[in-house]
Tab-separated table of C-alpha atoms in Angstrom:
chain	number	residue	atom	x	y	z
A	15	UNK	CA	18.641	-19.029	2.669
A	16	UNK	CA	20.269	-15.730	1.381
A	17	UNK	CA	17.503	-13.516	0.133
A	18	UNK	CA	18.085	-10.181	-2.119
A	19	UNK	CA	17.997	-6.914	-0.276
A	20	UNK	CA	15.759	-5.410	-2.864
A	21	UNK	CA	12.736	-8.128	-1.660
A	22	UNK	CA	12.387	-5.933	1.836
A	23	UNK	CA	11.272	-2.970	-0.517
A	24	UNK	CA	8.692	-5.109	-2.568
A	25	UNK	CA	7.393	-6.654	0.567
A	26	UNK	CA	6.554	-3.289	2.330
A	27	UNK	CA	4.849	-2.086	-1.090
A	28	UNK	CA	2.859	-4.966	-1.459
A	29	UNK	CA	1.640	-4.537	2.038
A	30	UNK	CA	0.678	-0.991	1.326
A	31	UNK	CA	-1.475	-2.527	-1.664
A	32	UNK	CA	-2.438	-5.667	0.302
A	33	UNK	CA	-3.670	-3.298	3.247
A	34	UNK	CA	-5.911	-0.992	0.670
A	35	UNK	CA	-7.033	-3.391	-1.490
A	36	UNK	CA	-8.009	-6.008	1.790
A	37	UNK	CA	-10.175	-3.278	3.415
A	38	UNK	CA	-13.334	-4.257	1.610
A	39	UNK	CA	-13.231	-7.660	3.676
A	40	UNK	CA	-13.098	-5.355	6.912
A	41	UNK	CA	-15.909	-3.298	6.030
A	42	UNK	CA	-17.893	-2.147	9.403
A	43	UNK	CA	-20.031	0.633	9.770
A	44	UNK	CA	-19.219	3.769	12.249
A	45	UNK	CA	-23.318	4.107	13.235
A	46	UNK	CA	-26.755	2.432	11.749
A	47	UNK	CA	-30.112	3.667	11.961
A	48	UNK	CA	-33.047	1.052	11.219
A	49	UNK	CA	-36.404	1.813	11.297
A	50	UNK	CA	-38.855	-1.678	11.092
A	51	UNK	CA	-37.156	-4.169	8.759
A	52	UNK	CA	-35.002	-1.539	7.378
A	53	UNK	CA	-35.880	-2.412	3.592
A	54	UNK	CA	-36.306	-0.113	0.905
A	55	UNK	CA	-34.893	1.270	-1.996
A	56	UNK	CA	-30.924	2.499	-1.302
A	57	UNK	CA	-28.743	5.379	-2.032
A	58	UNK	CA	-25.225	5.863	-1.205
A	59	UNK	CA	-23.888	9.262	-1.117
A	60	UNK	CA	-20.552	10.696	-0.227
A	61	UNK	CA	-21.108	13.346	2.578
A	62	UNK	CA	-18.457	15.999	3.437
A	63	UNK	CA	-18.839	16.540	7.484
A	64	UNK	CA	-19.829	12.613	8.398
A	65	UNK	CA	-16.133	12.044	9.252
A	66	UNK	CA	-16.392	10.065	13.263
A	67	UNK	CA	-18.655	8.705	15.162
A	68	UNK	CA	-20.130	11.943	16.334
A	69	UNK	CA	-21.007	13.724	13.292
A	70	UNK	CA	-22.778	10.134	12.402
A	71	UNK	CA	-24.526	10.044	14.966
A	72	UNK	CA	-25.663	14.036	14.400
A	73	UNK	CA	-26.270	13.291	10.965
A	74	UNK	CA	-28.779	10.478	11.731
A	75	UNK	CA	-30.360	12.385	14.433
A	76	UNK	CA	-31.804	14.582	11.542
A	77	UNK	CA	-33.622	12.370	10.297
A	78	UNK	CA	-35.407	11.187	13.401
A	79	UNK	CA	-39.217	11.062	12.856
A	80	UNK	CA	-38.605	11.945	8.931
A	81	UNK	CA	-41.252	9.229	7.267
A	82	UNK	CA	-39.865	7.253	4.508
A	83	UNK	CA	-36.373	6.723	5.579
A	84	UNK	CA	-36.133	2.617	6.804
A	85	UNK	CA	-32.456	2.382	7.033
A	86	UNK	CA	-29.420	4.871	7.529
A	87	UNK	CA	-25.591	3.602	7.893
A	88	UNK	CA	-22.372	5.778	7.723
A	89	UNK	CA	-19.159	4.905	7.388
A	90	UNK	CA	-17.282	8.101	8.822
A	91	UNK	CA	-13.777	7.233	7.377
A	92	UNK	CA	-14.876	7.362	3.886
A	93	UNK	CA	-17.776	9.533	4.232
A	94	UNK	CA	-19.954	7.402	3.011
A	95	UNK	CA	-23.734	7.264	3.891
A	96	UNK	CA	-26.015	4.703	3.137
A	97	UNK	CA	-29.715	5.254	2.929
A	98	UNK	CA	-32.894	2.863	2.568
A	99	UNK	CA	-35.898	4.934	2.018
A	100	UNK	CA	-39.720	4.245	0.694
A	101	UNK	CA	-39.745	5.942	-2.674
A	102	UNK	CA	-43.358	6.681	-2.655
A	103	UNK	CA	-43.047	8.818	1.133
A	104	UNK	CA	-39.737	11.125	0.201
A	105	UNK	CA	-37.445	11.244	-3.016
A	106	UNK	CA	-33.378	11.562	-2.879
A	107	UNK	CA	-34.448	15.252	-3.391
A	108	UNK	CA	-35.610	16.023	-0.182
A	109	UNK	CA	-33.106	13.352	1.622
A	110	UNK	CA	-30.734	16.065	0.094
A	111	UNK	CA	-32.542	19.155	1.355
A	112	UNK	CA	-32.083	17.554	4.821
A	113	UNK	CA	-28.912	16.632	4.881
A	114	UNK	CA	-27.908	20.043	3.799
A	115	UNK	CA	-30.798	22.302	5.571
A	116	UNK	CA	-28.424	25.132	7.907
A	117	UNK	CA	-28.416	23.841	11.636
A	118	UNK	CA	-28.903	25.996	14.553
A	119	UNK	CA	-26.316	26.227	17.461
A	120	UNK	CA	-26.224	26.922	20.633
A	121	UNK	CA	-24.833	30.182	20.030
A	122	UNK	CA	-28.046	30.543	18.244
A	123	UNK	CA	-26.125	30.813	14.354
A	124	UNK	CA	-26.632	28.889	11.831
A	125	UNK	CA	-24.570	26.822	9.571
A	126	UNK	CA	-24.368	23.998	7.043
A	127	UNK	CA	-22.433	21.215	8.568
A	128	UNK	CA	-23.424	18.663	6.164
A	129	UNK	CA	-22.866	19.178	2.211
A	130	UNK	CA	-23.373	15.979	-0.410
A	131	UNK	CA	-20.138	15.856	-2.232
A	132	UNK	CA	-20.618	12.936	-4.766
A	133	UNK	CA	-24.304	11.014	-6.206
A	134	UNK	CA	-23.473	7.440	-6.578
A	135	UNK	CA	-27.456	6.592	-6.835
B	13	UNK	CA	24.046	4.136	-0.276
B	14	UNK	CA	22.093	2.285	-2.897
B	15	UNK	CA	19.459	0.884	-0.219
B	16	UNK	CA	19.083	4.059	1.921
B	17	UNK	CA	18.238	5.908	-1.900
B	18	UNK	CA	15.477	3.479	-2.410
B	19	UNK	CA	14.478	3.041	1.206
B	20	UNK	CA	14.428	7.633	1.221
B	21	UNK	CA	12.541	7.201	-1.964
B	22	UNK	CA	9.993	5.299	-0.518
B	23	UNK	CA	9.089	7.216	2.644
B	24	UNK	CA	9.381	10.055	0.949
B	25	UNK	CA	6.389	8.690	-1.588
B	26	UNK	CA	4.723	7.558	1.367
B	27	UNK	CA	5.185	10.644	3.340
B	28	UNK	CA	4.212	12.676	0.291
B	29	UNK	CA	0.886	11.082	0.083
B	30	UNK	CA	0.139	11.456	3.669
B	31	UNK	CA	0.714	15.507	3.320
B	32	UNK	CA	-1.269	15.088	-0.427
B	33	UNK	CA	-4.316	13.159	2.209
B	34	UNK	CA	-3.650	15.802	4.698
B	35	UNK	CA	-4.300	18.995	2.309
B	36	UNK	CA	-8.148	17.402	1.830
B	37	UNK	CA	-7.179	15.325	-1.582
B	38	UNK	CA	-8.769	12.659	-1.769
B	39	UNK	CA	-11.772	10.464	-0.494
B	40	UNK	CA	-10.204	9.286	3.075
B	41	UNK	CA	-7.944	11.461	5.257
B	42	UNK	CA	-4.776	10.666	5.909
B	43	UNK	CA	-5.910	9.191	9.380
B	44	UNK	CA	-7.794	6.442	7.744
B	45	UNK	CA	-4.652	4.709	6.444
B	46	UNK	CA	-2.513	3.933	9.886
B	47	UNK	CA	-2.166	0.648	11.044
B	48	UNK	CA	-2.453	1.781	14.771
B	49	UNK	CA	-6.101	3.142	13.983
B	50	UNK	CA	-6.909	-0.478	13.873
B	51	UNK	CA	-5.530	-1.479	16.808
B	52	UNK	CA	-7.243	1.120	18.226
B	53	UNK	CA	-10.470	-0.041	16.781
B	54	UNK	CA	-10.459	-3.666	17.784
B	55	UNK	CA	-12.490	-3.301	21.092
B	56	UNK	CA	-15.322	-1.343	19.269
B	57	UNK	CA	-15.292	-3.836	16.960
B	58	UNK	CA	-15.752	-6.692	19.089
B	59	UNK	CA	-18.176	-5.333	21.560
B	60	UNK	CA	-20.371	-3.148	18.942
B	61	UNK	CA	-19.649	-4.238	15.438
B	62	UNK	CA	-18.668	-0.529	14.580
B	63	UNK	CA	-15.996	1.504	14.584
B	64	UNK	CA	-14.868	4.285	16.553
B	65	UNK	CA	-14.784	8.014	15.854
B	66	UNK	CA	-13.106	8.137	12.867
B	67	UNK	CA	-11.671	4.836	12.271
B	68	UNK	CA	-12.342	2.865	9.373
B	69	UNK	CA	-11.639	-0.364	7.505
B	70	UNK	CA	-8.887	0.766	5.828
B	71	UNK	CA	-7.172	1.129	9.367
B	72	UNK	CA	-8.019	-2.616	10.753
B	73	UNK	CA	-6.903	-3.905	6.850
B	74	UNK	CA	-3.561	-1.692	7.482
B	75	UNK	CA	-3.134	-3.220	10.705
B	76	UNK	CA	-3.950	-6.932	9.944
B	77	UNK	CA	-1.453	-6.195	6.526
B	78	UNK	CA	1.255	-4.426	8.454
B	79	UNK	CA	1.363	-7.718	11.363
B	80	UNK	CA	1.785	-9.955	8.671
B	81	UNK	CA	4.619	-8.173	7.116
B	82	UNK	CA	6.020	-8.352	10.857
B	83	UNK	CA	6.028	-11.712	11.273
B	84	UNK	CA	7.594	-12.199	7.385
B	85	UNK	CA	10.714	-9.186	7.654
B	86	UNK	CA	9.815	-7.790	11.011
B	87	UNK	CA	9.376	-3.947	11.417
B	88	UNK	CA	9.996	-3.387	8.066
B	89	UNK	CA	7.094	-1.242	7.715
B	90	UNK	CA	8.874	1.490	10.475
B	91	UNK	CA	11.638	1.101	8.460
B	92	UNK	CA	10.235	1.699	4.711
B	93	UNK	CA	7.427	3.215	5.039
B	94	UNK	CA	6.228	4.904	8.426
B	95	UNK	CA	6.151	9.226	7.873
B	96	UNK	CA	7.299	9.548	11.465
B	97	UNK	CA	9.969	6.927	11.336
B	98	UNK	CA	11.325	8.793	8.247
B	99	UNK	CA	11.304	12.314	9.939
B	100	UNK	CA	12.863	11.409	13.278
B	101	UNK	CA	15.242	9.494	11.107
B	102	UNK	CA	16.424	12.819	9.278
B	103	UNK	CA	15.866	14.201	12.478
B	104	UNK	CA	18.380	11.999	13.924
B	105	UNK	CA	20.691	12.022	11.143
B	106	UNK	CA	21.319	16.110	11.520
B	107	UNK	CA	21.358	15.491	15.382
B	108	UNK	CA	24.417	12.857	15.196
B	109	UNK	CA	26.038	15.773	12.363
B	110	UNK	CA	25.699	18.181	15.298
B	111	UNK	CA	26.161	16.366	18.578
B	112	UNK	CA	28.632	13.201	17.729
B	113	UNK	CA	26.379	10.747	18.791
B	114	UNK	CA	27.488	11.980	22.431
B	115	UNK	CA	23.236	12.394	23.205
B	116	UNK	CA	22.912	8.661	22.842
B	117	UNK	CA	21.684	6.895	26.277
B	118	UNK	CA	24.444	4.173	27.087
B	119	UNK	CA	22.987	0.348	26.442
B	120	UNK	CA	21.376	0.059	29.885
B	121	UNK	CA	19.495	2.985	30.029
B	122	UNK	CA	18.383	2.747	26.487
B	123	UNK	CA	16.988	-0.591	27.264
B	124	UNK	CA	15.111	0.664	30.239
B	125	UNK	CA	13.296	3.781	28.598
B	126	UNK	CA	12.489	1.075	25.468
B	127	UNK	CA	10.049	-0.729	28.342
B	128	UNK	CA	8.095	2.771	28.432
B	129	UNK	CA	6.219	2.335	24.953
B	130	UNK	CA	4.633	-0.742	26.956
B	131	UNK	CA	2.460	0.592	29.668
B	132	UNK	CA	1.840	3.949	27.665
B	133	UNK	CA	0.231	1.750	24.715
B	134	UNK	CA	-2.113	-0.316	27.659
B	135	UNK	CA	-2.653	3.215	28.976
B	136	UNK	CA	-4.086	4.543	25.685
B	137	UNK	CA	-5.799	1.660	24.461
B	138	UNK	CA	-7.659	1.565	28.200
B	139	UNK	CA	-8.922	5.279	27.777
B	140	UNK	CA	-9.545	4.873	23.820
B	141	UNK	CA	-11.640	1.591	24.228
B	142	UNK	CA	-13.176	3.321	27.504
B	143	UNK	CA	-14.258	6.487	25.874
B	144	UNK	CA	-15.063	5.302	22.181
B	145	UNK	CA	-12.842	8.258	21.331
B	146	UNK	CA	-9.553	8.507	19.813
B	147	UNK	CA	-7.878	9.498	23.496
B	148	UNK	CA	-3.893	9.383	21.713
B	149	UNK	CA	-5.083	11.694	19.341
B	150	UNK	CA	-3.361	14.561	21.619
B	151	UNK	CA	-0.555	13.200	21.940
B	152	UNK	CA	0.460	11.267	18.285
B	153	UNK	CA	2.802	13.333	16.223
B	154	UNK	CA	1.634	11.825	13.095
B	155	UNK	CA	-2.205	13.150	14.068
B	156	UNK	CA	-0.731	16.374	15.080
B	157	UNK	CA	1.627	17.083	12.399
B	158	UNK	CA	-0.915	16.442	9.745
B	159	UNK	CA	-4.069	17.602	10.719
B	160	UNK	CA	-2.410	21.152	12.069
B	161	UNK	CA	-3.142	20.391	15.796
B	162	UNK	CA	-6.863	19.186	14.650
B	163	UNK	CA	-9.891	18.110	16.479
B	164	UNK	CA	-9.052	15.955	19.350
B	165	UNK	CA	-5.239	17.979	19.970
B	166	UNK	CA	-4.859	19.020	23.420
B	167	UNK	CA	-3.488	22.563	22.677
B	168	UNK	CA	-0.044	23.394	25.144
B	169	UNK	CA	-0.161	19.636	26.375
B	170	UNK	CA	0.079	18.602	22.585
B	171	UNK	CA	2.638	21.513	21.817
B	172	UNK	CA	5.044	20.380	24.400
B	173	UNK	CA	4.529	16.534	23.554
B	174	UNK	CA	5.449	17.379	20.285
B	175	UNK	CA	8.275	19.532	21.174
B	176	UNK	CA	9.556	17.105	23.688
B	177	UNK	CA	9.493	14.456	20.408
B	178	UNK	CA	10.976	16.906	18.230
B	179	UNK	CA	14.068	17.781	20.293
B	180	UNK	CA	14.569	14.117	21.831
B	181	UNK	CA	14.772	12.967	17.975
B	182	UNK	CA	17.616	15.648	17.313
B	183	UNK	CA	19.437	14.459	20.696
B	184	UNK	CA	18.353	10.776	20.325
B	185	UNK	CA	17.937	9.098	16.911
B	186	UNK	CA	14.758	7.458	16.329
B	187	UNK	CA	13.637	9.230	19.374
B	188	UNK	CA	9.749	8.316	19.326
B	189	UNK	CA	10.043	4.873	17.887
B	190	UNK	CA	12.389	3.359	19.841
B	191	UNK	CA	10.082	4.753	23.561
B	192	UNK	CA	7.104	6.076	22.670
B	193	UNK	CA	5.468	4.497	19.600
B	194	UNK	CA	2.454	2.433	20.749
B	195	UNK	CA	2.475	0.507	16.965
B	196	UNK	CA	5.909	-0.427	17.422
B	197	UNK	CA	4.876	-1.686	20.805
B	198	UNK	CA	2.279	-3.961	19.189
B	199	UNK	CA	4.729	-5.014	15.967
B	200	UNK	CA	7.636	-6.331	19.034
B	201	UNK	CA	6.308	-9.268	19.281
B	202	UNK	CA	6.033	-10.074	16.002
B	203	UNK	CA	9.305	-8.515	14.961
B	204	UNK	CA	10.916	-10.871	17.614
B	205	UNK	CA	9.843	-14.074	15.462
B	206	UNK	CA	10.087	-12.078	11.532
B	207	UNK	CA	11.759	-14.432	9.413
B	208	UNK	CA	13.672	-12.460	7.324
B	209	UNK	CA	16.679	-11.095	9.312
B	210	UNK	CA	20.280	-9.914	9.025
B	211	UNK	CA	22.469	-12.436	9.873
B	212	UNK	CA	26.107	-12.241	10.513
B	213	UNK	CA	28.983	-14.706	9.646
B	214	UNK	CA	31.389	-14.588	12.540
B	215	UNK	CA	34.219	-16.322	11.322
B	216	UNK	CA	34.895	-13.533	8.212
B	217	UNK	CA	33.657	-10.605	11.136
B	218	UNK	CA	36.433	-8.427	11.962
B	219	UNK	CA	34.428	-6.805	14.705
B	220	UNK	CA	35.049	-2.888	13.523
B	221	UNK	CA	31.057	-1.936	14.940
B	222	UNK	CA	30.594	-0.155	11.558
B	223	UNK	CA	27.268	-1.750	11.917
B	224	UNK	CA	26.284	-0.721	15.135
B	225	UNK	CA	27.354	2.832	14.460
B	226	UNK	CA	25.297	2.858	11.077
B	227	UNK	CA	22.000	1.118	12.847
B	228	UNK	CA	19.549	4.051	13.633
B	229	UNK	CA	18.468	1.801	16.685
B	230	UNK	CA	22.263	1.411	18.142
B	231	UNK	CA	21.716	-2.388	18.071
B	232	UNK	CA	25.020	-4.239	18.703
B	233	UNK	CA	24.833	-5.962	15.281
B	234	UNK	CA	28.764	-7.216	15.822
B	235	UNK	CA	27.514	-9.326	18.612
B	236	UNK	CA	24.902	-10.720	17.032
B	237	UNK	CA	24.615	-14.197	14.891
B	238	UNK	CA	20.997	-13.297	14.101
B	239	UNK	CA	19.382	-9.849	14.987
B	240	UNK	CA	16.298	-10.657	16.221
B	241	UNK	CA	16.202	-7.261	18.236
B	242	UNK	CA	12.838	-6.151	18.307
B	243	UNK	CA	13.722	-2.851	17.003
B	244	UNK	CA	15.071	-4.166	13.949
B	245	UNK	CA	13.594	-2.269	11.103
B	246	UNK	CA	15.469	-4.589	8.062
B	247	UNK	CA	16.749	-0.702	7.453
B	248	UNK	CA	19.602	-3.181	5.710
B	249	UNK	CA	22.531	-0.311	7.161
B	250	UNK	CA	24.131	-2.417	8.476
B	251	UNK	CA	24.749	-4.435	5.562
B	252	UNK	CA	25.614	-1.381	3.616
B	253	UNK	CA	27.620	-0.248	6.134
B	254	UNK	CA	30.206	-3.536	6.320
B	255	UNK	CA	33.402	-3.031	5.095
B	256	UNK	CA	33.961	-7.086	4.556
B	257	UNK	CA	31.679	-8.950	1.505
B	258	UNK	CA	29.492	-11.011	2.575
B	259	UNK	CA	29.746	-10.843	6.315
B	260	UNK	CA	26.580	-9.386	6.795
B	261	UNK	CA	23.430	-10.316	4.507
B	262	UNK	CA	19.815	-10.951	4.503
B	263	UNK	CA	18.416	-14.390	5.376
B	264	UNK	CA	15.042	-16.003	6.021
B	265	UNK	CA	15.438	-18.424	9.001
B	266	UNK	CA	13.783	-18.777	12.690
């Protein structure tokens, strides 16, 4: 069966659109942090600096021991962070004055590596 | 000329929002949207339910979308829409301007250095799913073009990979895809069985190799019934190319 040449052009654009608008059903995330059953009321923020596997697992690691955060889950190539927290132990407030608090090197400088780019909570 | 100004159009859209991704517009970098990033994610994925580094959904949806178009009109994505397909293509085209085509490895050879893209893409999926790190960062053109020789580049070793792949695309067209590319490694198979193909009616063929000469991949279209080269992109040149109506044209069949 002849087909029209123009049909090679729409196929690879509709793959492009099938590829973005598919990744939703591939959704995994790049680290998770759980603390007990993980429950809790959730946030979702957009963080500028959570962008591989690394800075996940750095950004998690400030919030070891921090009471009232059950469940944290980033998703590096979107830069997306997911939170569960107990509302009555910490507020999105100070989740934010973590995230953002300078960080010490080994240099001994310090420096913001984290900064909360969009609210979507 | 009509196909090659949509086909430019497109890669040039494509290529434009890679650069627009690259410059920090936008919620996902540039690296989140190729197809090989989910190849390179599978083994992550399997053994941890998470994804490496930087990889994302968006890469394993790419992927999964980009095999299917494969196995419907082969590497038509190379073709259409890949960035580096469309530079070493322009690459290639002012290399053939300069050198007459005399650069081009004879059939042979040219078959032999297209076996290399093999082992290199089991090499860097071994040390990518052995580290949990993006190991081909340092040596992909398309990660070291756009992120400016970022995080993960290997400094001189990157600077002479990608001078190596810049002057072998003047000298050679299509340079990098046709030996190096580890995605087009993974789409052969699937290009070998891609249903929509040029196909070529013998009896009208006069045999003038118009179409081989126009094919950025020097496949021997004039002795073909069916191309089902694995380096077919569906660039349709060849069809353009052909002096005689109707000789050449598009057709789905096994």
């Amino acid at each position: 069966m002849k087909l029209p040449k123009i049909l090679i052009p729409l196929l690879v654009i509709a793959t492009l659109m099938g590829g973005y608008f598919l990744r939703n059903a591939f959704t995994q995330p790049t680290a998770v942090m759980t603390v007990g059953d993980g429950s809790g009321k959730m946030l979702e923020w957009i963080v500028d600096g959570v962008r591989c596997r690394g800075t996940s697992d750095f950004f998690i690691s400030l919030f070891h021991g921090v009471d009232g955060i059950n469940g944290i889950t980033t998703y590096a190539s979107e830069h997306k962070v997911v939170f569960t927290y107990d509302p009555d132990k910490i507020t999105p407030q100070k989740i934010r004055e973590i995230i953002e608090q300078d960080v010490l090197f080994n240099d001994g400088s310090r420096a913001r590596v984290f900064t909360v780019m969009s609210l979507n909570n | 000329m009509k196909i090659r100004i949509i086909r430019y159009t497109l890669m040039a859209i494509v290529l434009g929002l890679v650069i627009y991704l690259a410059l920090g517009y936008g919620q996902r970098s540039f690296e989140a949207w190729c197809p090989f990033g989910g190849v390179e994610s599978l083994w992550g994925l399997f053994t941890a339910g998470e994804f490496n580094c930087a990889l994302g959904a968006l890469n394993l949806s790419m992927m999964v979308a980009v095999l299917i178009l494969a196995l419907v009109a082969k590497k038509s994505f190379c073709g259409w829409a890949c960035p580096i397909g469309f530079v070493g293509e322009i690459f290639g085209r002012i290399g053939n301007k300069i050198f007459r085509k005399k650069t081009h490895p004879g059939p042979r050879l040219n078959n032999i250095l297209k076996l290399v893209r093999y082992p290199l893409l089991a090499i860097f999926l071994y040390l990518t799913y052995n580290a949990a790190e993006l190991i081909y960062r340092g040596y992909d053109p398309y990660y070291l073009i756009f992120s400016g020789f970022g995080h993960g580049s290997l400094g001189m070793v990157s600077y002479i990979v990608l001078g190596v792949m810049t002057i072998g695309a003047f000298l050679i067209p299509m340079f990098f895809c046709r030996y190096l590319c580890p995605l087009g490694a993974v789409l052969d198979p699937f290009s070998r069985v891609g249903l929509a193909k040029v196909t070529r009616d013998e009896q009208s063929c006069t045999d003038c190799g118009l179409c081989q000469v126009s094919c950025p991949h020097d496949i021997p279209v004039q002795n073909r019934l069916k191309v089902r080269d694995r380096d077919c992109t569906n660039c349709l040149e060849c069809i353009e190319a052909c002096p005689e109506d109707g000789v050449l044209s598009l057709r789905a069949n096994l």
